[in-house]
Amino acid sequence: MPCPREDVVDVLSDGWLYGLWVVGATRIRAVEARWPAEGQRLHHSTGPWPLHLDDHTTVLASDLPDRLVLTARGWPWGQARIDIRLEEAPDGGTRVVMWEDVITGVMLLVPQPLRALLLGPRQRECLNRLEQLVLGRTGRRSPEEEDDDVEGRVHE
């Protein structure tokens, strides 16, 4: 991402923003006061209204600015473990790696290579949304926007 690691950490540390970048999260219902400290929860809903399901995500480990490990519940599918790692890039940007896999529930019946194939596009979209959110909050522009300088793209 073309932004400093601290800017990415700021977004990850604001639980109310997860509904904007996590694919499938349709709203955030509550964020515990010490998020993203270990053991803290983010209460979210998934799916379209009125069929949405309420569940939560828990911080397993928080070693920001380097790493954040979460367990996301998604009944009836089960639980997933998400490991987000942030590395400083040589150009001053941030390399964000997100690994996710199911740890409980019916999705464990799906072979891991197939789960990885299914989750790959979702993870890429999550990271794309995260990047756009970080850039938007800091007033920076993505390389695509710099190449395509169209009037009216930025509303002030």
mmCIF file of N, CA and C in Angstrom, residues 9-131:
data_model
loop_
_atom_site.group_PDB
_atom_site.id
_atom_site.type_symbol
_atom_site.label_atom_id
_atom_site.label_comp_id
_atom_site.label_asym_id
_atom_site.label_seq_id
_atom_site.Cartn_x
_atom_site.Cartn_y
_atom_site.Cartn_z
ATOM 1 N N VAL A 9 -2.356 1.032 10.599
ATOM 2 C CA VAL A 9 -2.641 0.690 11.999
ATOM 3 C C VAL A 9 -3.797 1.534 12.527
ATOM 4 N N ASP A 10 -3.850 2.810 12.154
ATOM 5 C CA ASP A 10 -4.951 3.672 12.601
ATOM 6 C C ASP A 10 -6.302 3.114 12.172
ATOM 7 N N VAL A 11 -6.393 2.612 10.942
ATOM 8 C CA VAL A 11 -7.661 2.049 10.459
ATOM 9 C C VAL A 11 -7.954 0.725 11.160
ATOM 10 N N LEU A 12 -6.947 -0.145 11.289
ATOM 11 C CA LEU A 12 -7.160 -1.426 11.969
ATOM 12 C C LEU A 12 -7.554 -1.227 13.435
ATOM 13 N N SER A 13 -7.114 -0.133 14.024
ATOM 14 C CA SER A 13 -7.390 0.134 15.439
ATOM 15 C C SER A 13 -8.765 0.738 15.681
ATOM 16 N N ASP A 14 -9.451 1.101 14.618
ATOM 17 C CA ASP A 14 -10.799 1.663 14.741
ATOM 18 C C ASP A 14 -11.813 0.598 14.344
ATOM 19 N N GLY A 15 -12.341 -0.113 15.321
ATOM 20 C CA GLY A 15 -13.268 -1.205 15.053
ATOM 21 C C GLY A 15 -14.512 -0.791 14.299
ATOM 22 N N TRP A 16 -14.911 0.462 14.421
ATOM 23 C CA TRP A 16 -16.110 0.932 13.722
ATOM 24 C C TRP A 16 -15.916 0.958 12.213
ATOM 25 N N LEU A 17 -14.672 0.887 11.740
ATOM 26 C CA LEU A 17 -14.402 0.931 10.301
ATOM 27 C C LEU A 17 -14.420 -0.443 9.638
ATOM 28 N N TYR A 18 -14.458 -1.523 10.408
ATOM 29 C CA TYR A 18 -14.364 -2.861 9.824
ATOM 30 C C TYR A 18 -15.481 -3.143 8.824
ATOM 31 N N GLY A 19 -16.654 -2.602 9.050
ATOM 32 C CA GLY A 19 -17.760 -2.803 8.118
ATOM 33 C C GLY A 19 -17.514 -2.178 6.757
ATOM 34 N N LEU A 20 -16.542 -1.270 6.674
ATOM 35 C CA LEU A 20 -16.223 -0.623 5.404
ATOM 36 C C LEU A 20 -15.218 -1.406 4.572
ATOM 37 N N TRP A 21 -14.416 -2.248 5.206
ATOM 38 C CA TRP A 21 -13.396 -2.945 4.414
ATOM 39 C C TRP A 21 -13.467 -4.465 4.500
ATOM 40 N N VAL A 22 -14.154 -5.017 5.472
ATOM 41 C CA VAL A 22 -14.259 -6.475 5.578
ATOM 42 C C VAL A 22 -15.451 -6.947 4.750
ATOM 43 N N VAL A 23 -15.170 -7.712 3.716
ATOM 44 C CA VAL A 23 -16.216 -8.228 2.837
ATOM 45 C C VAL A 23 -17.138 -9.144 3.640
ATOM 46 N N GLY A 24 -18.425 -8.892 3.555
ATOM 47 C CA GLY A 24 -19.410 -9.703 4.260
ATOM 48 C C GLY A 24 -19.952 -9.041 5.509
ATOM 49 N N ALA A 25 -19.167 -8.165 6.124
ATOM 50 C CA ALA A 25 -19.653 -7.438 7.303
ATOM 51 C C ALA A 25 -20.548 -6.306 6.818
ATOM 52 N N THR A 26 -21.809 -6.360 7.200
ATOM 53 C CA THR A 26 -22.743 -5.347 6.717
ATOM 54 C C THR A 26 -22.943 -4.196 7.692
ATOM 55 N N ARG A 27 -22.659 -4.426 8.963
ATOM 56 C CA ARG A 27 -22.707 -3.331 9.929
ATOM 57 C C ARG A 27 -21.948 -3.731 11.185
ATOM 58 N N ILE A 28 -21.468 -2.718 11.871
ATOM 59 C CA ILE A 28 -20.808 -2.912 13.157
ATOM 60 C C ILE A 28 -21.808 -2.467 14.216
ATOM 61 N N ARG A 29 -22.085 -3.346 15.173
ATOM 62 C CA ARG A 29 -23.090 -3.064 16.205
ATOM 63 C C ARG A 29 -22.480 -2.491 17.470
ATOM 64 N N ALA A 30 -21.271 -2.914 17.800
ATOM 65 C CA ALA A 30 -20.596 -2.422 19.006
ATOM 66 C C ALA A 30 -19.118 -2.770 18.921
ATOM 67 N N VAL A 31 -18.300 -1.946 19.548
ATOM 68 C CA VAL A 31 -16.859 -2.182 19.624
ATOM 69 C C VAL A 31 -16.462 -2.020 21.085
ATOM 70 N N GLU A 32 -15.829 -3.041 21.646
ATOM 71 C CA GLU A 32 -15.416 -2.961 23.048
ATOM 72 C C GLU A 32 -14.330 -1.899 23.217
ATOM 73 N N ALA A 33 -14.309 -1.276 24.378
ATOM 74 C CA ALA A 33 -13.547 -0.056 24.643
ATOM 75 C C ALA A 33 -12.050 -0.153 24.365
ATOM 76 N N ARG A 34 -11.442 -1.306 24.578
ATOM 77 C CA ARG A 34 -9.986 -1.413 24.426
ATOM 78 C C ARG A 34 -9.574 -2.039 23.094
ATOM 79 N N TRP A 35 -10.488 -2.150 22.124
ATOM 80 C CA TRP A 35 -10.154 -2.687 20.805
ATOM 81 C C TRP A 35 -8.977 -1.912 20.242
ATOM 82 N N PRO A 36 -7.943 -2.549 19.715
ATOM 83 C CA PRO A 36 -7.759 -3.958 19.398
ATOM 84 C C PRO A 36 -6.890 -4.716 20.399
ATOM 85 N N ALA A 37 -7.068 -4.501 21.668
ATOM 86 C CA ALA A 37 -6.310 -5.247 22.681
ATOM 87 C C ALA A 37 -6.776 -6.703 22.715
ATOM 88 N N GLU A 38 -5.873 -7.572 23.114
ATOM 89 C CA GLU A 38 -6.180 -9.002 23.189
ATOM 90 C C GLU A 38 -7.436 -9.255 24.023
ATOM 91 N N GLY A 39 -8.319 -10.102 23.489
ATOM 92 C CA GLY A 39 -9.549 -10.467 24.170
ATOM 93 C C GLY A 39 -10.736 -9.561 23.873
ATOM 94 N N GLN A 40 -10.486 -8.406 23.269
ATOM 95 C CA GLN A 40 -11.569 -7.470 22.963
ATOM 96 C C GLN A 40 -12.390 -7.962 21.774
ATOM 97 N N ARG A 41 -13.663 -7.561 21.746
ATOM 98 C CA ARG A 41 -14.577 -8.015 20.698
ATOM 99 C C ARG A 41 -15.144 -6.851 19.897
ATOM 100 N N LEU A 42 -15.405 -7.205 18.663
ATOM 101 C CA LEU A 42 -16.085 -6.337 17.714
ATOM 102 C C LEU A 42 -17.376 -7.067 17.365
ATOM 103 N N HIS A 43 -18.515 -6.454 17.605
ATOM 104 C CA HIS A 43 -19.809 -7.096 17.366
ATOM 105 C C HIS A 43 -20.330 -6.623 16.014
ATOM 106 N N HIS A 44 -20.590 -7.561 15.116
ATOM 107 C CA HIS A 44 -20.947 -7.222 13.741
ATOM 108 C C HIS A 44 -22.148 -8.023 13.272
ATOM 109 N N SER A 45 -22.660 -7.625 12.124
ATOM 110 C CA SER A 45 -23.713 -8.370 11.439
ATOM 111 C C SER A 45 -23.207 -8.705 10.049
ATOM 112 N N THR A 46 -23.646 -9.846 9.535
ATOM 113 C CA THR A 46 -23.308 -10.244 8.171
ATOM 114 C C THR A 46 -24.593 -10.561 7.423
ATOM 115 N N GLY A 47 -24.549 -10.379 6.116
ATOM 116 C CA GLY A 47 -25.708 -10.695 5.290
ATOM 117 C C GLY A 47 -26.660 -9.528 5.146
ATOM 118 N N PRO A 48 -27.558 -9.637 4.170
ATOM 119 C CA PRO A 48 -28.494 -8.542 3.891
ATOM 120 C C PRO A 48 -29.630 -8.490 4.910
ATOM 121 N N TRP A 49 -30.123 -7.289 5.152
ATOM 122 C CA TRP A 49 -31.275 -7.114 6.014
ATOM 123 C C TRP A 49 -32.500 -7.601 5.259
ATOM 124 N N PRO A 50 -33.437 -8.279 5.835
ATOM 125 C CA PRO A 50 -33.591 -8.586 7.254
ATOM 126 C C PRO A 50 -33.033 -9.954 7.619
ATOM 127 N N LEU A 51 -32.264 -10.544 6.723
ATOM 128 C CA LEU A 51 -31.746 -11.895 6.950
ATOM 129 C C LEU A 51 -30.372 -11.896 7.607
ATOM 130 N N HIS A 52 -29.911 -10.746 8.076
ATOM 131 C CA HIS A 52 -28.562 -10.669 8.630
ATOM 132 C C HIS A 52 -28.427 -11.511 9.901
ATOM 133 N N LEU A 53 -27.188 -11.891 10.155
ATOM 134 C CA LEU A 53 -26.851 -12.671 11.350
ATOM 135 C C LEU A 53 -25.909 -11.848 12.221
ATOM 136 N N ASP A 54 -26.166 -11.815 13.508
ATOM 137 C CA ASP A 54 -25.319 -11.090 14.448
ATOM 138 C C ASP A 54 -24.278 -12.033 15.036
ATOM 139 N N ASP A 55 -23.037 -11.593 15.051
ATOM 140 C CA ASP A 55 -21.958 -12.390 15.624
ATOM 141 C C ASP A 55 -20.856 -11.456 16.079
ATOM 142 N N HIS A 56 -19.668 -11.993 16.336
ATOM 143 C CA HIS A 56 -18.575 -11.146 16.803
ATOM 144 C C HIS A 56 -17.217 -11.670 16.342
ATOM 145 N N THR A 57 -16.243 -10.780 16.422
ATOM 146 C CA THR A 57 -14.850 -11.086 16.126
ATOM 147 C C THR A 57 -14.047 -10.749 17.375
ATOM 148 N N THR A 58 -13.103 -11.625 17.729
ATOM 149 C CA THR A 58 -12.310 -11.462 18.947
ATOM 150 C C THR A 58 -10.835 -11.328 18.594
ATOM 151 N N VAL A 59 -10.133 -10.441 19.278
ATOM 152 C CA VAL A 59 -8.689 -10.291 19.092
ATOM 153 C C VAL A 59 -7.988 -11.412 19.854
ATOM 154 N N LEU A 60 -7.259 -12.263 19.113
ATOM 155 C CA LEU A 60 -6.456 -13.321 19.742
ATOM 156 C C LEU A 60 -5.092 -12.797 20.162
ATOM 157 N N ALA A 61 -4.497 -11.962 19.309
ATOM 158 C CA ALA A 61 -3.181 -11.391 19.595
ATOM 159 C C ALA A 61 -3.079 -10.039 18.904
ATOM 160 N N SER A 62 -2.532 -9.080 19.623
ATOM 161 C CA SER A 62 -2.348 -7.746 19.062
ATOM 162 C C SER A 62 -0.912 -7.325 19.302
ATOM 163 N N ASP A 63 -0.149 -7.301 18.235
ATOM 164 C CA ASP A 63 1.242 -6.877 18.293
ATOM 165 C C ASP A 63 1.441 -5.773 17.254
ATOM 166 N N LEU A 64 0.496 -4.840 17.241
ATOM 167 C CA LEU A 64 0.587 -3.735 16.285
ATOM 168 C C LEU A 64 1.742 -2.826 16.672
ATOM 169 N N PRO A 65 2.490 -2.338 15.722
ATOM 170 C CA PRO A 65 2.176 -2.182 14.315
ATOM 171 C C PRO A 65 2.580 -3.346 13.416
ATOM 172 N N ASP A 66 2.926 -4.477 13.986
ATOM 173 C CA ASP A 66 3.396 -5.592 13.174
ATOM 174 C C ASP A 66 2.325 -6.616 12.812
ATOM 175 N N ARG A 67 1.439 -6.914 13.756
ATOM 176 C CA ARG A 67 0.551 -8.062 13.535
ATOM 177 C C ARG A 67 -0.725 -7.935 14.363
ATOM 178 N N LEU A 68 -1.830 -8.445 13.770
ATOM 179 C CA LEU A 68 -3.112 -8.526 14.456
ATOM 180 C C LEU A 68 -3.730 -9.866 14.085
ATOM 181 N N VAL A 69 -4.089 -10.663 15.103
ATOM 182 C CA VAL A 69 -4.681 -11.983 14.869
ATOM 183 C C VAL A 69 -6.088 -11.980 15.463
ATOM 184 N N LEU A 70 -7.056 -12.378 14.647
ATOM 185 C CA LEU A 70 -8.463 -12.332 15.032
ATOM 186 C C LEU A 70 -9.125 -13.688 14.846
ATOM 187 N N THR A 71 -10.197 -13.919 15.596
ATOM 188 C CA THR A 71 -11.093 -15.045 15.356
ATOM 189 C C THR A 71 -12.455 -14.446 15.051
ATOM 190 N N ALA A 72 -12.956 -14.744 13.862
ATOM 191 C CA ALA A 72 -14.260 -14.225 13.447
ATOM 192 C C ALA A 72 -15.279 -15.351 13.464
ATOM 193 N N ARG A 73 -16.375 -15.103 14.169
ATOM 194 C CA ARG A 73 -17.471 -16.073 14.194
ATOM 195 C C ARG A 73 -18.442 -15.709 13.085
ATOM 196 N N GLY A 74 -18.921 -16.732 12.403
ATOM 197 C CA GLY A 74 -19.886 -16.530 11.334
ATOM 198 C C GLY A 74 -20.865 -17.677 11.282
ATOM 199 N N TRP A 75 -21.727 -17.745 12.300
ATOM 200 C CA TRP A 75 -22.704 -18.812 12.333
ATOM 201 C C TRP A 75 -23.568 -18.712 11.094
ATOM 202 N N PRO A 76 -23.925 -19.769 10.418
ATOM 203 C CA PRO A 76 -23.745 -21.174 10.787
ATOM 204 C C PRO A 76 -22.474 -21.797 10.207
ATOM 205 N N TRP A 77 -21.645 -20.984 9.548
ATOM 206 C CA TRP A 77 -20.484 -21.521 8.830
ATOM 207 C C TRP A 77 -19.354 -21.936 9.749
ATOM 208 N N GLY A 78 -19.230 -21.307 10.892
ATOM 209 C CA GLY A 78 -18.155 -21.655 11.817
ATOM 210 C C GLY A 78 -17.321 -20.440 12.167
ATOM 211 N N GLN A 79 -16.074 -20.704 12.537
ATOM 212 C CA GLN A 79 -15.148 -19.639 12.906
ATOM 213 C C GLN A 79 -13.964 -19.645 11.962
ATOM 214 N N ALA A 80 -13.403 -18.450 11.767
ATOM 215 C CA ALA A 80 -12.201 -18.312 10.949
ATOM 216 C C ALA A 80 -11.142 -17.597 11.771
ATOM 217 N N ARG A 81 -9.898 -17.933 11.488
ATOM 218 C CA ARG A 81 -8.769 -17.228 12.090
ATOM 219 C C ARG A 81 -8.188 -16.339 11.001
ATOM 220 N N ILE A 82 -7.972 -15.073 11.345
ATOM 221 C CA ILE A 82 -7.422 -14.106 10.400
ATOM 222 C C ILE A 82 -6.129 -13.563 10.990
ATOM 223 N N ASP A 83 -5.068 -13.647 10.218
ATOM 224 C CA ASP A 83 -3.751 -13.183 10.648
ATOM 225 C C ASP A 83 -3.337 -12.059 9.695
ATOM 226 N N ILE A 84 -3.249 -10.842 10.207
ATOM 227 C CA ILE A 84 -2.889 -9.673 9.400
ATOM 228 C C ILE A 84 -1.502 -9.223 9.825
ATOM 229 N N ARG A 85 -0.596 -9.149 8.846
ATOM 230 C CA ARG A 85 0.780 -8.730 9.128
ATOM 231 C C ARG A 85 1.119 -7.491 8.308
ATOM 232 N N LEU A 86 1.796 -6.562 8.956
ATOM 233 C CA LEU A 86 2.185 -5.306 8.315
ATOM 234 C C LEU A 86 3.705 -5.214 8.305
ATOM 235 N N GLU A 87 4.247 -4.941 7.126
ATOM 236 C CA GLU A 87 5.695 -4.796 6.984
ATOM 237 C C GLU A 87 5.988 -3.483 6.281
ATOM 238 N N GLU A 88 6.993 -2.771 6.752
ATOM 239 C CA GLU A 88 7.397 -1.545 6.075
ATOM 240 C C GLU A 88 8.023 -1.906 4.738
ATOM 241 N N ALA A 89 7.574 -1.240 3.685
ATOM 242 C CA ALA A 89 8.122 -1.456 2.350
ATOM 243 C C ALA A 89 9.287 -0.489 2.131
ATOM 244 N N PRO A 90 10.246 -0.868 1.265
ATOM 245 C CA PRO A 90 11.400 0.002 1.023
ATOM 246 C C PRO A 90 11.027 1.394 0.510
ATOM 247 N N ASP A 91 9.884 1.502 -0.174
ATOM 248 C CA ASP A 91 9.474 2.795 -0.738
ATOM 249 C C ASP A 91 8.717 3.671 0.262
ATOM 250 N N GLY A 92 8.645 3.236 1.525
ATOM 251 C CA GLY A 92 7.935 3.998 2.542
ATOM 252 C C GLY A 92 6.488 3.589 2.704
ATOM 253 N N GLY A 93 6.034 2.699 1.847
ATOM 254 C CA GLY A 93 4.673 2.189 1.944
ATOM 255 C C GLY A 93 4.600 1.023 2.915
ATOM 256 N N THR A 94 3.527 0.261 2.804
ATOM 257 C CA THR A 94 3.293 -0.858 3.712
ATOM 258 C C THR A 94 2.895 -2.090 2.931
ATOM 259 N N ARG A 95 3.517 -3.191 3.244
ATOM 260 C CA ARG A 95 3.109 -4.482 2.687
ATOM 261 C C ARG A 95 2.185 -5.121 3.715
ATOM 262 N N VAL A 96 0.936 -5.396 3.300
ATOM 263 C CA VAL A 96 -0.052 -6.005 4.187
ATOM 264 C C VAL A 96 -0.324 -7.412 3.691
ATOM 265 N N VAL A 97 -0.139 -8.388 4.563
ATOM 266 C CA VAL A 97 -0.412 -9.786 4.233
ATOM 267 C C VAL A 97 -1.549 -10.245 5.136
ATOM 268 N N MET A 98 -2.595 -10.785 4.520
ATOM 269 C CA MET A 98 -3.733 -11.280 5.287
ATOM 270 C C MET A 98 -3.926 -12.753 4.968
ATOM 271 N N TRP A 99 -3.861 -13.583 6.002
ATOM 272 C CA TRP A 99 -4.096 -15.023 5.870
ATOM 273 C C TRP A 99 -5.364 -15.340 6.639
ATOM 274 N N GLU A 100 -6.232 -16.135 6.042
ATOM 275 C CA GLU A 100 -7.495 -16.485 6.689
ATOM 276 C C GLU A 100 -7.826 -17.935 6.381
ATOM 277 N N ASP A 101 -8.321 -18.652 7.387
ATOM 278 C CA ASP A 101 -8.817 -20.007 7.158
ATOM 279 C C ASP A 101 -9.819 -20.363 8.247
ATOM 280 N N VAL A 102 -10.663 -21.294 7.915
ATOM 281 C CA VAL A 102 -11.700 -21.777 8.820
ATOM 282 C C VAL A 102 -11.048 -22.634 9.909
ATOM 283 N N ILE A 103 -11.530 -22.487 11.156
ATOM 284 C CA ILE A 103 -10.989 -23.310 12.244
ATOM 285 C C ILE A 103 -12.058 -24.171 12.906
ATOM 286 N N THR A 104 -13.345 -23.837 12.701
ATOM 287 C CA THR A 104 -14.438 -24.677 13.198
ATOM 288 C C THR A 104 -15.614 -24.572 12.233
ATOM 289 N N GLY A 105 -16.508 -25.547 12.300
ATOM 290 C CA GLY A 105 -17.746 -25.465 11.537
ATOM 291 C C GLY A 105 -17.777 -26.308 10.280
ATOM 292 N N VAL A 106 -18.873 -26.185 9.565
ATOM 293 C CA VAL A 106 -19.120 -27.027 8.394
ATOM 294 C C VAL A 106 -18.128 -26.780 7.264
ATOM 295 N N MET A 107 -17.538 -25.595 7.197
ATOM 296 C CA MET A 107 -16.585 -25.312 6.120
ATOM 297 C C MET A 107 -15.304 -26.138 6.242
ATOM 298 N N LEU A 108 -15.079 -26.752 7.408
ATOM 299 C CA LEU A 108 -13.924 -27.644 7.542
ATOM 300 C C LEU A 108 -14.080 -28.890 6.676
ATOM 301 N N LEU A 109 -15.301 -29.178 6.242
ATOM 302 C CA LEU A 109 -15.532 -30.318 5.350
ATOM 303 C C LEU A 109 -14.992 -30.059 3.948
ATOM 304 N N VAL A 110 -14.786 -28.790 3.618
ATOM 305 C CA VAL A 110 -14.224 -28.415 2.320
ATOM 306 C C VAL A 110 -12.705 -28.539 2.420
ATOM 307 N N PRO A 111 -12.052 -29.240 1.482
ATOM 308 C CA PRO A 111 -10.592 -29.380 1.541
ATOM 309 C C PRO A 111 -9.891 -28.016 1.567
ATOM 310 N N GLN A 112 -8.805 -27.927 2.326
ATOM 311 C CA GLN A 112 -8.104 -26.658 2.515
ATOM 312 C C GLN A 112 -7.703 -25.995 1.199
ATOM 313 N N PRO A 113 -7.160 -26.716 0.203
ATOM 314 C CA PRO A 113 -6.805 -26.030 -1.047
ATOM 315 C C PRO A 113 -8.015 -25.369 -1.717
ATOM 316 N N LEU A 114 -9.167 -26.000 -1.622
ATOM 317 C CA LEU A 114 -10.374 -25.420 -2.203
ATOM 318 C C LEU A 114 -10.841 -24.218 -1.377
ATOM 319 N N ARG A 115 -10.719 -24.298 -0.055
ATOM 320 C CA ARG A 115 -11.062 -23.147 0.793
ATOM 321 C C ARG A 115 -10.179 -21.958 0.446
ATOM 322 N N ALA A 116 -8.895 -22.220 0.251
ATOM 323 C CA ALA A 116 -7.967 -21.140 -0.095
ATOM 324 C C ALA A 116 -8.358 -20.506 -1.427
ATOM 325 N N LEU A 117 -8.758 -21.327 -2.367
ATOM 326 C CA LEU A 117 -9.191 -20.829 -3.674
ATOM 327 C C LEU A 117 -10.442 -19.964 -3.532
ATOM 328 N N LEU A 118 -11.357 -20.377 -2.674
ATOM 329 C CA LEU A 118 -12.594 -19.631 -2.460
ATOM 330 C C LEU A 118 -12.357 -18.332 -1.682
ATOM 331 N N LEU A 119 -11.449 -18.360 -0.714
ATOM 332 C CA LEU A 119 -11.206 -17.186 0.123
ATOM 333 C C LEU A 119 -10.273 -16.165 -0.523
ATOM 334 N N GLY A 120 -9.469 -16.588 -1.499
ATOM 335 C CA GLY A 120 -8.504 -15.689 -2.135
ATOM 336 C C GLY A 120 -9.121 -14.404 -2.672
ATOM 337 N N PRO A 121 -10.167 -14.491 -3.501
ATOM 338 C CA PRO A 121 -10.778 -13.259 -4.020
ATOM 339 C C PRO A 121 -11.338 -12.359 -2.911
ATOM 340 N N ARG A 122 -11.894 -12.952 -1.891
ATOM 341 C CA ARG A 122 -12.428 -12.171 -0.769
ATOM 342 C C ARG A 122 -11.308 -11.417 -0.060
ATOM 343 N N GLN A 123 -10.187 -12.097 0.167
ATOM 344 C CA GLN A 123 -9.060 -11.449 0.837
ATOM 345 C C GLN A 123 -8.506 -10.302 -0.002
ATOM 346 N N ARG A 124 -8.403 -10.516 -1.314
ATOM 347 C CA ARG A 124 -7.909 -9.449 -2.190
ATOM 348 C C ARG A 124 -8.835 -8.235 -2.135
ATOM 349 N N GLU A 125 -10.144 -8.482 -2.139
ATOM 350 C CA GLU A 125 -11.092 -7.370 -2.067
ATOM 351 C C GLU A 125 -11.017 -6.672 -0.714
ATOM 352 N N CYS A 126 -10.859 -7.435 0.362
ATOM 353 C CA CYS A 126 -10.690 -6.814 1.686
ATOM 354 C C CYS A 126 -9.482 -5.882 1.684
ATOM 355 N N LEU A 127 -8.360 -6.359 1.157
ATOM 356 C CA LEU A 127 -7.141 -5.550 1.147
ATOM 357 C C LEU A 127 -7.287 -4.336 0.241
ATOM 358 N N ASN A 128 -7.984 -4.486 -0.880
ATOM 359 C CA ASN A 128 -8.231 -3.348 -1.759
ATOM 360 C C ASN A 128 -9.071 -2.289 -1.035
ATOM 361 N N ARG A 129 -10.130 -2.732 -0.350
ATOM 362 C CA ARG A 129 -10.972 -1.797 0.402
ATOM 363 C C ARG A 129 -10.196 -1.135 1.533
ATOM 364 N N LEU A 130 -9.360 -1.918 2.214
ATOM 365 C CA LEU A 130 -8.547 -1.366 3.299
ATOM 366 C C LEU A 130 -7.627 -0.275 2.758
ATOM 367 N N GLU A 131 -6.983 -0.545 1.639
ATOM 368 C CA GLU A 131 -6.089 0.447 1.034
ATOM 369 C C GLU A 131 -6.849 1.728 0.687
#
